[in-house]
mmCIF file of C-alpha atoms in Angstrom:
data_model
loop_
_atom_site.group_PDB
_atom_site.id
_atom_site.type_symbol
_atom_site.label_atom_id
_atom_site.label_comp_id
_atom_site.label_asym_id
_atom_site.label_seq_id
_atom_site.Cartn_x
_atom_site.Cartn_y
_atom_site.Cartn_z
ATOM 1 C CA UNK R 98 70.815 -21.332 54.228
ATOM 2 C CA UNK R 99 73.619 -19.494 56.040
ATOM 3 C CA UNK R 100 74.968 -16.225 54.344
ATOM 4 C CA UNK R 101 77.786 -13.733 54.797
ATOM 5 C CA UNK R 102 76.921 -10.406 53.185
ATOM 6 C CA UNK R 103 78.220 -6.910 52.914
ATOM 7 C CA UNK R 104 75.562 -4.226 52.965
ATOM 8 C CA UNK R 105 76.199 -0.582 51.673
ATOM 9 C CA UNK R 106 73.064 1.554 52.266
ATOM 10 C CA UNK R 107 72.704 4.899 50.517
ATOM 11 C CA UNK R 108 69.798 7.333 51.401
ATOM 12 C CA UNK R 109 69.237 9.681 48.428
ATOM 13 C CA UNK R 110 67.583 13.167 48.956
ATOM 14 C CA UNK R 111 68.888 13.868 52.389
ATOM 15 C CA UNK R 112 72.151 15.765 51.779
ATOM 16 C CA UNK R 113 75.583 14.500 52.117
ATOM 17 C CA UNK R 114 75.635 13.331 55.835
ATOM 18 C CA UNK R 115 74.620 9.726 55.533
ATOM 19 C CA UNK R 116 75.838 8.245 58.736
ATOM 20 C CA UNK R 117 72.661 8.604 60.917
ATOM 21 C CA UNK R 118 70.724 6.534 58.381
ATOM 22 C CA UNK R 119 73.635 4.052 58.191
ATOM 23 C CA UNK R 120 73.590 3.916 62.057
ATOM 24 C CA UNK R 121 69.904 3.054 61.847
ATOM 25 C CA UNK R 122 70.430 0.298 59.465
ATOM 26 C CA UNK R 123 73.208 -1.199 61.576
ATOM 27 C CA UNK R 124 70.811 -1.083 64.510
ATOM 28 C CA UNK R 125 68.221 -2.828 62.532
ATOM 29 C CA UNK R 126 70.710 -5.743 61.834
ATOM 30 C CA UNK R 127 71.882 -5.992 65.485
ATOM 31 C CA UNK R 128 68.309 -5.818 66.893
ATOM 32 C CA UNK R 129 67.584 -8.830 64.740
ATOM 33 C CA UNK R 130 70.484 -10.775 66.655
ATOM 34 C CA UNK R 131 72.838 -10.772 63.547
ATOM 35 C CA UNK R 132 76.709 -10.667 63.758
ATOM 36 C CA UNK R 133 77.743 -7.367 62.271
ATOM 37 C CA UNK R 134 80.873 -5.626 61.511
ATOM 38 C CA UNK R 135 81.035 -2.076 60.056
ATOM 39 C CA UNK R 136 83.934 -1.191 57.826
ATOM 40 C CA UNK R 137 84.671 1.959 55.799
ATOM 41 C CA UNK R 138 82.310 1.164 52.834
ATOM 42 C CA UNK R 139 79.589 -0.860 54.432
ATOM 43 C CA UNK R 140 78.595 -3.347 57.145
ATOM 44 C CA UNK R 141 79.352 -7.202 57.050
ATOM 45 C CA UNK R 142 76.372 -9.244 58.287
ATOM 46 C CA UNK R 143 76.360 -12.978 58.977
ATOM 47 C CA UNK R 144 73.326 -15.184 59.652
ATOM 48 C CA UNK R 145 70.528 -17.166 58.042
ATOM 49 C CA UNK R 146 69.192 -15.854 54.740
ATOM 50 C CA UNK R 147 65.554 -15.298 55.858
ATOM 51 C CA UNK R 148 66.785 -13.456 59.014
ATOM 52 C CA UNK R 149 69.096 -11.428 57.136
ATOM 53 C CA UNK R 150 66.684 -10.199 54.462
ATOM 54 C CA UNK R 151 63.867 -9.645 57.225
ATOM 55 C CA UNK R 152 66.347 -7.312 58.933
ATOM 56 C CA UNK R 153 67.334 -5.653 55.852
ATOM 57 C CA UNK R 154 63.681 -5.028 55.075
ATOM 58 C CA UNK R 155 63.344 -3.519 58.438
ATOM 59 C CA UNK R 156 66.555 -1.230 57.821
ATOM 60 C CA UNK R 157 65.104 -0.029 54.448
ATOM 61 C CA UNK R 158 61.655 0.866 56.123
ATOM 62 C CA UNK R 159 63.488 2.564 59.193
ATOM 63 C CA UNK R 160 65.462 4.888 56.719
ATOM 64 C CA UNK R 161 62.399 5.761 54.709
ATOM 65 C CA UNK R 162 60.597 6.629 58.027
ATOM 66 C CA UNK R 163 63.690 8.755 58.909
ATOM 67 C CA UNK R 164 62.857 10.835 55.909
ATOM 68 C CA UNK R 165 64.746 9.402 53.122
ATOM 69 C CA UNK R 166 62.555 9.497 49.832
ATOM 70 C CA UNK R 167 64.859 7.129 47.923
ATOM 71 C CA UNK R 168 67.583 4.549 48.844
ATOM 72 C CA UNK R 169 70.033 2.740 46.794
ATOM 73 C CA UNK R 170 71.979 -0.213 48.230
ATOM 74 C CA UNK R 171 74.877 -2.339 47.136
ATOM 75 C CA UNK R 172 74.897 -5.785 48.599
ATOM 76 C CA UNK R 173 77.553 -8.655 48.112
ATOM 77 C CA UNK R 174 76.486 -11.968 49.450
ATOM 78 C CA UNK R 175 78.079 -15.323 49.609
ATOM 79 C CA UNK R 176 76.790 -18.915 50.351
ATOM 80 C CA UNK R 177 78.742 -22.196 50.449
ATOM 81 C CA UNK R 178 77.756 -25.626 50.799
ATOM 82 C CA UNK R 179 81.246 -27.328 51.019
ATOM 83 C CA UNK R 180 82.055 -26.128 54.417
ATOM 84 C CA UNK R 181 81.162 -23.761 57.381
ATOM 85 C CA UNK R 182 82.872 -20.421 57.332
ATOM 86 C CA UNK R 183 82.808 -17.316 59.723
ATOM 87 C CA UNK R 184 83.269 -13.671 58.683
ATOM 88 C CA UNK R 185 86.469 -13.767 60.729
ATOM 89 C CA UNK R 186 87.600 -17.026 59.010
ATOM 90 C CA UNK R 187 87.506 -15.108 55.645
ATOM 91 C CA UNK R 188 89.828 -12.313 57.237
ATOM 92 C CA UNK R 189 92.168 -14.829 58.708
ATOM 93 C CA UNK R 190 92.451 -16.779 55.614
ATOM 94 C CA UNK R 191 93.765 -13.748 53.593
ATOM 95 C CA UNK R 192 96.097 -12.826 56.449
ATOM 96 C CA UNK R 193 97.702 -16.253 56.735
ATOM 97 C CA UNK R 194 98.357 -16.327 52.925
ATOM 98 C CA UNK R 195 100.019 -12.859 53.115
ATOM 99 C CA UNK R 196 102.583 -14.014 55.940
ATOM 100 C CA UNK R 197 104.145 -16.655 53.670
ATOM 101 C CA UNK G 242 57.538 -2.349 49.374
ATOM 102 C CA UNK G 243 58.391 -2.315 45.549
ATOM 103 C CA UNK G 244 62.043 -2.714 44.586
ATOM 104 C CA UNK G 245 64.205 -2.325 41.487
ATOM 105 C CA UNK G 246 67.261 -4.584 41.615
ATOM 106 C CA UNK G 247 70.284 -5.739 39.627
ATOM 107 C CA UNK G 248 71.441 -9.294 40.437
ATOM 108 C CA UNK G 249 74.924 -10.629 39.359
ATOM 109 C CA UNK G 250 75.463 -14.145 40.518
ATOM 110 C CA UNK G 251 78.669 -15.883 40.316
ATOM 111 C CA UNK G 252 79.067 -19.718 40.953
ATOM 112 C CA UNK G 253 82.608 -20.508 42.221
ATOM 113 C CA UNK G 254 84.228 -23.800 41.870
ATOM 114 C CA UNK G 255 82.611 -24.867 38.452
ATOM 115 C CA UNK G 256 85.127 -23.649 35.948
ATOM 116 C CA UNK G 257 84.978 -20.516 33.935
ATOM 117 C CA UNK G 258 81.532 -21.048 31.885
ATOM 118 C CA UNK G 259 78.993 -19.497 34.183
ATOM 119 C CA UNK G 260 76.034 -18.972 31.845
ATOM 120 C CA UNK G 261 74.215 -22.332 32.496
ATOM 121 C CA UNK G 262 73.892 -21.257 36.186
ATOM 122 C CA UNK G 263 73.069 -17.772 35.374
ATOM 123 C CA UNK G 264 70.200 -19.065 32.985
ATOM 124 C CA UNK G 265 69.114 -21.072 35.815
ATOM 125 C CA UNK G 266 68.850 -18.052 38.125
ATOM 126 C CA UNK G 267 67.042 -16.037 35.494
ATOM 127 C CA UNK G 268 64.512 -18.952 35.194
ATOM 128 C CA UNK G 269 63.922 -18.811 38.944
ATOM 129 C CA UNK G 270 63.126 -15.006 38.787
ATOM 130 C CA UNK G 271 60.875 -15.510 35.727
ATOM 131 C CA UNK G 272 58.977 -18.525 37.288
ATOM 132 C CA UNK G 273 58.179 -16.262 40.238
ATOM 133 C CA UNK G 274 56.499 -13.855 37.857
ATOM 134 C CA UNK G 275 58.829 -10.997 38.203
ATOM 135 C CA UNK G 276 59.824 -8.703 35.438
ATOM 136 C CA UNK G 277 63.308 -9.427 34.410
ATOM 137 C CA UNK G 278 66.009 -7.862 31.810
ATOM 138 C CA UNK G 279 69.374 -9.505 31.345
ATOM 139 C CA UNK G 280 72.258 -7.239 30.479
ATOM 140 C CA UNK G 281 76.107 -7.901 29.976
ATOM 141 C CA UNK G 282 76.832 -7.910 33.788
ATOM 142 C CA UNK G 283 73.632 -8.999 35.539
ATOM 143 C CA UNK G 284 69.878 -9.314 35.358
ATOM 144 C CA UNK G 285 67.512 -6.520 36.434
ATOM 145 C CA UNK G 286 64.526 -7.603 38.357
ATOM 146 C CA UNK G 287 61.492 -5.607 39.533
ATOM 147 C CA UNK G 288 58.759 -6.519 42.078
ATOM 148 C CA UNK G 289 57.749 -6.716 45.806
ATOM 149 C CA UNK G 290 60.667 -7.045 48.170
ATOM 150 C CA UNK G 291 59.328 -10.317 49.664
ATOM 151 C CA UNK G 292 58.748 -11.792 46.269
ATOM 152 C CA UNK G 293 62.164 -10.790 44.730
ATOM 153 C CA UNK G 294 64.058 -12.315 47.812
ATOM 154 C CA UNK G 295 62.076 -15.436 47.776
ATOM 155 C CA UNK G 296 62.865 -15.900 44.045
ATOM 156 C CA UNK G 297 66.636 -15.077 44.713
ATOM 157 C CA UNK G 298 66.622 -17.733 47.425
ATOM 158 C CA UNK G 299 65.279 -20.263 45.014
ATOM 159 C CA UNK G 300 67.991 -19.114 42.429
ATOM 160 C CA UNK G 301 70.769 -19.850 45.022
ATOM 161 C CA UNK G 302 69.444 -23.151 45.942
ATOM 162 C CA UNK G 303 69.046 -24.121 42.317
ATOM 163 C CA UNK G 304 72.582 -23.253 41.520
ATOM 164 C CA UNK G 305 73.960 -25.134 44.504
ATOM 165 C CA UNK G 306 71.878 -28.254 43.304
ATOM 166 C CA UNK G 307 73.423 -27.718 39.774
ATOM 167 C CA UNK G 308 76.900 -28.421 41.550
ATOM 168 C CA UNK G 309 78.291 -25.175 42.614
ATOM 169 C CA UNK G 310 79.760 -25.395 45.980
ATOM 170 C CA UNK G 311 80.085 -21.728 46.546
ATOM 171 C CA UNK G 312 78.313 -18.586 45.068
ATOM 172 C CA UNK G 313 79.154 -14.997 45.285
ATOM 173 C CA UNK G 314 76.617 -12.394 44.294
ATOM 174 C CA UNK G 315 76.545 -8.575 43.861
ATOM 175 C CA UNK G 316 73.172 -6.889 44.175
ATOM 176 C CA UNK G 317 72.054 -3.336 43.594
ATOM 177 C CA UNK G 318 68.793 -2.535 45.035
ATOM 178 C CA UNK G 319 66.554 0.688 44.910
ATOM 179 C CA UNK G 320 63.534 1.512 46.696
ATOM 180 C CA UNK G 321 61.617 5.018 46.608
ATOM 181 C CA UNK G 322 58.634 6.484 48.414
ATOM 182 C CA UNK G 323 58.254 9.597 46.590
ATOM 183 C CA UNK G 324 56.927 8.138 43.256
ATOM 184 C CA UNK G 325 56.459 4.974 41.342
ATOM 185 C CA UNK G 326 59.154 4.063 38.697
ATOM 186 C CA UNK G 327 59.490 1.209 36.348
ATOM 187 C CA UNK G 328 62.833 -0.267 35.135
ATOM 188 C CA UNK G 329 62.132 1.178 31.639
ATOM 189 C CA UNK G 330 61.337 4.713 33.276
ATOM 190 C CA UNK G 331 64.984 4.817 34.659
ATOM 191 C CA UNK G 332 66.403 3.999 31.275
ATOM 192 C CA UNK G 333 64.128 6.527 29.499
ATOM 193 C CA UNK G 334 64.942 9.189 31.977
ATOM 194 C CA UNK G 335 68.806 8.955 31.250
ATOM 195 C CA UNK G 336 68.174 8.814 27.460
ATOM 196 C CA UNK G 337 66.038 11.995 27.456
ATOM 197 C CA UNK G 338 68.748 13.919 29.450
ATOM 198 C CA UNK G 339 71.162 12.866 26.834
ATOM 199 C CA UNK G 340 69.197 14.231 23.774
ATOM 200 C CA UNK G 341 69.304 17.768 25.173
ATOM 201 C CA UNK Z 214 94.140 -5.476 29.204
ATOM 202 C CA UNK Z 215 90.440 -5.670 27.718
ATOM 203 C CA UNK Z 216 87.606 -5.258 30.359
ATOM 204 C CA UNK Z 217 83.953 -5.445 30.451
ATOM 205 C CA UNK Z 218 82.451 -3.236 33.236
ATOM 206 C CA UNK Z 219 79.125 -2.058 34.785
ATOM 207 C CA UNK Z 220 79.167 1.503 36.332
ATOM 208 C CA UNK Z 221 76.517 2.703 38.550
ATOM 209 C CA UNK Z 222 77.150 6.342 39.428
ATOM 210 C CA UNK Z 223 75.163 7.906 42.381
ATOM 211 C CA UNK Z 224 75.756 11.579 43.078
ATOM 212 C CA UNK Z 225 74.910 12.443 46.747
ATOM 213 C CA UNK Z 226 73.576 15.953 47.850
ATOM 214 C CA UNK Z 227 71.840 16.825 44.760
ATOM 215 C CA UNK Z 228 68.219 15.704 45.521
ATOM 216 C CA UNK Z 229 66.461 12.632 44.204
ATOM 217 C CA UNK Z 230 66.720 13.231 40.630
ATOM 218 C CA UNK Z 231 69.895 11.581 39.366
ATOM 219 C CA UNK Z 232 69.644 11.259 35.642
ATOM 220 C CA UNK Z 233 71.117 14.392 34.466
ATOM 221 C CA UNK Z 234 74.270 13.326 36.207
ATOM 222 C CA UNK Z 235 74.141 9.743 34.866
ATOM 223 C CA UNK Z 236 73.666 11.224 31.484
ATOM 224 C CA UNK Z 237 76.824 13.293 31.939
ATOM 225 C CA UNK Z 238 78.704 10.099 32.710
ATOM 226 C CA UNK Z 239 77.414 8.138 29.876
ATOM 227 C CA UNK Z 240 78.513 11.055 27.582
ATOM 228 C CA UNK Z 241 81.963 10.923 29.132
ATOM 229 C CA UNK Z 242 82.388 7.131 28.287
ATOM 230 C CA UNK Z 243 80.822 7.551 24.748
ATOM 231 C CA UNK Z 244 83.017 10.681 23.964
ATOM 232 C CA UNK Z 245 86.137 8.347 24.940
ATOM 233 C CA UNK Z 246 85.005 6.130 22.183
ATOM 234 C CA UNK Z 247 83.935 3.253 24.450
ATOM 235 C CA UNK Z 248 81.053 0.898 23.629
ATOM 236 C CA UNK Z 249 78.260 1.593 26.241
ATOM 237 C CA UNK Z 250 75.037 0.126 27.005
ATOM 238 C CA UNK Z 251 72.762 1.680 29.611
ATOM 239 C CA UNK Z 252 70.321 -0.555 31.578
ATOM 240 C CA UNK Z 253 67.967 0.125 34.484
ATOM 241 C CA UNK Z 254 70.665 0.052 37.157
ATOM 242 C CA UNK Z 255 73.897 1.241 35.479
ATOM 243 C CA UNK Z 256 75.781 1.391 32.258
ATOM 244 C CA UNK Z 257 77.876 -1.335 30.812
ATOM 245 C CA UNK Z 258 81.068 -0.299 29.182
ATOM 246 C CA UNK Z 259 83.769 -2.185 27.215
ATOM 247 C CA UNK Z 260 87.371 -1.387 26.312
ATOM 248 C CA UNK Z 261 90.926 -1.180 27.187
ATOM 249 C CA UNK Z 262 91.493 -0.837 31.129
ATOM 250 C CA UNK Z 263 93.405 2.393 30.754
ATOM 251 C CA UNK Z 264 91.010 4.060 28.455
ATOM 252 C CA UNK Z 265 87.999 2.804 30.644
ATOM 253 C CA UNK Z 266 89.438 4.302 33.928
ATOM 254 C CA UNK Z 267 90.439 7.575 32.205
ATOM 255 C CA UNK Z 268 86.926 7.883 30.883
ATOM 256 C CA UNK Z 269 85.511 7.069 34.501
ATOM 257 C CA UNK Z 270 87.779 9.876 35.931
ATOM 258 C CA UNK Z 271 86.398 12.260 33.351
ATOM 259 C CA UNK Z 272 82.755 11.176 34.349
ATOM 260 C CA UNK Z 273 83.546 11.757 38.172
ATOM 261 C CA UNK Z 274 85.058 15.208 37.410
ATOM 262 C CA UNK Z 275 82.114 16.061 35.316
ATOM 263 C CA UNK Z 276 79.592 15.213 37.950
ATOM 264 C CA UNK Z 277 81.414 17.187 40.612
ATOM 265 C CA UNK Z 278 81.550 20.147 38.299
ATOM 266 C CA UNK Z 279 77.826 19.867 37.689
ATOM 267 C CA UNK Z 280 77.393 20.498 41.422
ATOM 268 C CA UNK Z 281 77.483 17.131 43.201
ATOM 269 C CA UNK Z 282 79.662 17.528 46.452
ATOM 270 C CA UNK Z 283 79.790 13.819 46.843
ATOM 271 C CA UNK Z 284 79.675 10.633 44.564
ATOM 272 C CA UNK Z 285 79.542 7.072 45.301
ATOM 273 C CA UNK Z 286 79.723 4.316 42.596
ATOM 274 C CA UNK Z 287 79.444 0.659 42.235
ATOM 275 C CA UNK Z 288 81.561 -0.946 39.559
ATOM 276 C CA UNK Z 289 81.561 -4.483 38.458
ATOM 277 C CA UNK Z 290 84.463 -5.306 36.259
ATOM 278 C CA UNK Z 291 85.718 -8.563 34.381
ATOM 279 C CA UNK Z 292 88.861 -9.651 32.681
ATOM 280 C CA UNK Z 293 89.563 -12.944 31.013
ATOM 281 C CA UNK Z 294 92.760 -14.294 29.309
ATOM 282 C CA UNK Z 295 91.207 -17.459 28.063
ATOM 283 C CA UNK Z 296 89.221 -16.022 25.326
ATOM 284 C CA UNK Z 297 87.776 -12.962 23.718
ATOM 285 C CA UNK Z 298 84.309 -12.013 24.747
ATOM 286 C CA UNK Z 299 81.975 -9.014 23.803
ATOM 287 C CA UNK Z 300 79.287 -7.462 25.898
ATOM 288 C CA UNK Z 301 76.710 -9.015 23.480
ATOM 289 C CA UNK Z 302 78.446 -12.586 23.807
ATOM 290 C CA UNK Z 303 77.660 -12.563 27.517
ATOM 291 C CA UNK Z 304 73.975 -11.875 26.847
ATOM 292 C CA UNK Z 305 73.674 -14.371 24.083
ATOM 293 C CA UNK Z 306 75.463 -16.994 26.145
ATOM 294 C CA UNK Z 307 72.695 -16.724 28.872
ATOM 295 C CA UNK Z 308 69.974 -16.748 26.356
ATOM 296 C CA UNK Z 309 71.142 -19.926 24.493
ATOM 297 C CA UNK Z 310 71.295 -21.965 27.893
ATOM 298 C CA UNK Z 311 67.703 -20.710 28.603
ATOM 299 C CA UNK Z 312 66.236 -21.939 25.213
ATOM 300 C CA UNK Z 313 67.097 -25.554 26.008
ATOM 301 C CA UNK D 123 91.242 13.201 43.219
ATOM 302 C CA UNK D 124 91.225 11.399 46.386
ATOM 303 C CA UNK D 125 89.139 8.212 46.652
ATOM 304 C CA UNK D 126 87.961 5.766 49.288
ATOM 305 C CA UNK D 127 87.188 2.422 47.646
ATOM 306 C CA UNK D 128 86.280 -1.134 48.496
ATOM 307 C CA UNK D 129 87.647 -3.916 46.173
ATOM 308 C CA UNK D 130 86.242 -7.552 46.064
ATOM 309 C CA UNK D 131 88.293 -9.695 43.559
ATOM 310 C CA UNK D 132 87.000 -12.903 42.572
ATOM 311 C CA UNK D 133 89.172 -15.223 40.350
ATOM 312 C CA UNK D 134 87.117 -17.661 38.346
ATOM 313 C CA UNK D 135 88.324 -21.085 37.330
ATOM 314 C CA UNK D 136 90.657 -21.714 40.182
ATOM 315 C CA UNK D 137 88.337 -23.826 42.414
ATOM 316 C CA UNK D 138 86.797 -22.622 45.711
ATOM 317 C CA UNK D 139 89.910 -21.416 47.701
ATOM 318 C CA UNK D 140 90.338 -17.828 46.587
ATOM 319 C CA UNK D 141 92.428 -16.387 49.572
ATOM 320 C CA UNK D 142 95.879 -16.891 48.013
ATOM 321 C CA UNK D 143 94.607 -14.503 44.951
ATOM 322 C CA UNK D 144 93.120 -12.004 47.391
ATOM 323 C CA UNK D 145 96.377 -11.837 49.303
ATOM 324 C CA UNK D 146 98.026 -11.276 46.190
ATOM 325 C CA UNK D 147 95.978 -8.319 45.414
ATOM 326 C CA UNK D 148 96.223 -6.831 48.832
ATOM 327 C CA UNK D 149 99.960 -7.003 48.344
ATOM 328 C CA UNK D 150 99.720 -5.158 45.201
ATOM 329 C CA UNK D 151 97.836 -2.427 46.888
ATOM 330 C CA UNK D 152 100.006 -2.098 49.936
ATOM 331 C CA UNK D 153 103.233 -2.319 47.489
ATOM 332 C CA UNK D 154 101.778 0.973 46.022
ATOM 333 C CA UNK D 155 101.817 2.582 49.339
ATOM 334 C CA UNK D 156 98.158 2.713 49.669
ATOM 335 C CA UNK D 157 96.320 2.585 52.987
ATOM 336 C CA UNK D 158 94.500 -0.677 53.005
ATOM 337 C CA UNK D 159 92.065 -2.470 55.401
ATOM 338 C CA UNK D 160 90.842 -5.966 54.610
ATOM 339 C CA UNK D 161 87.244 -7.101 55.933
ATOM 340 C CA UNK D 162 85.199 -10.096 55.454
ATOM 341 C CA UNK D 163 83.981 -9.228 52.069
ATOM 342 C CA UNK D 164 86.865 -7.019 50.413
ATOM 343 C CA UNK D 165 89.603 -4.717 51.062
ATOM 344 C CA UNK D 166 89.135 -0.909 51.660
ATOM 345 C CA UNK D 167 91.730 1.163 49.885
ATOM 346 C CA UNK D 168 92.208 4.773 50.090
ATOM 347 C CA UNK D 169 94.475 7.170 48.007
ATOM 348 C CA UNK D 170 94.828 9.140 44.757
ATOM 349 C CA UNK D 171 92.652 7.911 41.909
ATOM 350 C CA UNK D 172 95.444 7.381 39.524
ATOM 351 C CA UNK D 173 97.547 5.452 42.031
ATOM 352 C CA UNK D 174 94.592 3.424 43.205
ATOM 353 C CA UNK D 175 93.723 2.153 39.651
ATOM 354 C CA UNK D 176 97.250 1.579 38.760
ATOM 355 C CA UNK D 177 97.596 -0.692 41.753
ATOM 356 C CA UNK D 178 94.437 -2.369 40.833
ATOM 357 C CA UNK D 179 95.647 -3.057 37.229
ATOM 358 C CA UNK D 180 98.792 -4.548 39.006
ATOM 359 C CA UNK D 181 96.521 -6.751 41.176
ATOM 360 C CA UNK D 182 94.582 -8.039 38.106
ATOM 361 C CA UNK D 183 97.749 -8.847 36.084
ATOM 362 C CA UNK D 184 99.138 -10.656 39.093
ATOM 363 C CA UNK D 185 96.096 -12.877 39.733
ATOM 364 C CA UNK D 186 95.978 -13.750 35.969
ATOM 365 C CA UNK D 187 99.762 -14.705 36.310
ATOM 366 C CA UNK D 188 98.927 -16.824 39.392
ATOM 367 C CA UNK D 189 96.780 -18.941 36.964
ATOM 368 C CA UNK D 190 93.199 -17.426 37.134
ATOM 369 C CA UNK D 191 91.891 -17.305 33.457
ATOM 370 C CA UNK D 192 88.994 -15.118 34.435
ATOM 371 C CA UNK D 193 88.449 -12.431 37.150
ATOM 372 C CA UNK D 194 85.294 -10.586 38.134
ATOM 373 C CA UNK D 195 85.392 -7.656 40.745
ATOM 374 C CA UNK D 196 83.005 -5.590 42.469
ATOM 375 C CA UNK D 197 84.205 -2.093 43.425
ATOM 376 C CA UNK D 198 82.506 0.689 45.449
ATOM 377 C CA UNK D 199 84.215 4.020 45.120
ATOM 378 C CA UNK D 200 83.633 7.269 46.714
ATOM 379 C CA UNK D 201 84.865 10.938 46.109
ATOM 380 C CA UNK D 202 83.735 14.109 47.788
ATOM 381 C CA UNK D 203 84.732 17.781 47.201
ATOM 382 C CA UNK D 204 83.096 19.227 50.166
ATOM 383 C CA UNK D 205 85.666 18.097 52.792
ATOM 384 C CA UNK D 206 88.311 15.703 53.490
ATOM 385 C CA UNK D 207 87.513 12.334 55.068
ATOM 386 C CA UNK D 208 89.579 9.154 55.910
ATOM 387 C CA UNK D 209 88.543 5.607 55.935
ATOM 388 C CA UNK D 210 88.524 5.688 59.775
ATOM 389 C CA UNK D 211 86.208 8.976 59.844
ATOM 390 C CA UNK D 212 83.708 6.963 58.073
ATOM 391 C CA UNK D 213 83.549 4.156 60.582
ATOM 392 C CA UNK D 214 83.831 6.765 63.621
ATOM 393 C CA UNK D 215 81.001 8.713 62.017
ATOM 394 C CA UNK D 216 78.473 5.715 62.118
ATOM 395 C CA UNK D 217 79.821 4.682 65.624
ATOM 396 C CA UNK D 218 79.147 7.924 67.142
ATOM 397 C CA UNK D 219 75.469 8.171 65.710
ATOM 398 C CA UNK D 220 74.755 4.767 67.167
ATOM 399 C CA UNK D 221 75.852 5.743 70.737
ATOM 400 C CA UNK D 222 73.058 8.368 70.972
#
């Protein structure tokens, strides 16, 4: 099962600078060979369900190891059986409609 | 790794009545032996990471099998290493602070 | 425009105990006369769009005043023009489908 | 109050092709003079709280007028009082940490 997801990972109890932890999480997704794209409020990830959630587990472990006692995450996840779709397809599809 | 999560599962392309699909998803979580609590905008689930995401995968498969060609989900997920906490603890903790 | 929403408000830079801040936010919603229901990963709120987002702004201001230098929130929000629906209707609707 | 937000707007009851509605929403944000950046699972928007939520209300109205009887949205929203930060700052900050 192929998924396109958006992960926003927020370590709690480590002060206000979260980017070192987010960078660690993005590394975990990329090390798993997943397509990643970081934006201003999260990181989009595409791949097989099992691979994505194994990498996400690694990301959580890593952030706890980096010193965060608590983590909260917001994830958006999409699956479809009607057709294949890439992360870029979704962006292009909106951009095309806006041109009209 | 123990997690407390909030799953909001939205089948797309099946009209405006989503509750039969949501009911199917909640069944998948309960059949996996997970603690579940449905509220007005999702279902809270507590358990081991691997068990929760195996049940979530079952829920997605089931909803596709029920006829939904596309699904979008919003998940909130929390982990903590500093102490144990149940779903009810989180509700009680806010209620206590409000009494003061 | 009537909305049903789910607010999860996370103060950052105040340590790991977030419930006093969440309690302050729930107070802001209730003080605005909105229907509220706290669950394990947020608070469901129902009311008119303008009223809900005025109360949410009050909640954010209050949490900053309580000492949080940074806040991140996850909000789910639903509107519908086909029929009226309460927060309880949504829970009942899923429960009914599960009985069958 | 300045906010950085991520809006994911999902019309329900209009089939599986959502991009025309999402395009309409992005237009509403841009017409309000807000900085916008569309990614694979939403649109990041930056601006004053009141302006952002006025534009979001316009986006919802527009999507209902385009024929959607029901809409569900997921919004992430951040505010901070400790320092100014742009949408690009957040991306740069993670990228810098990853280089090390």
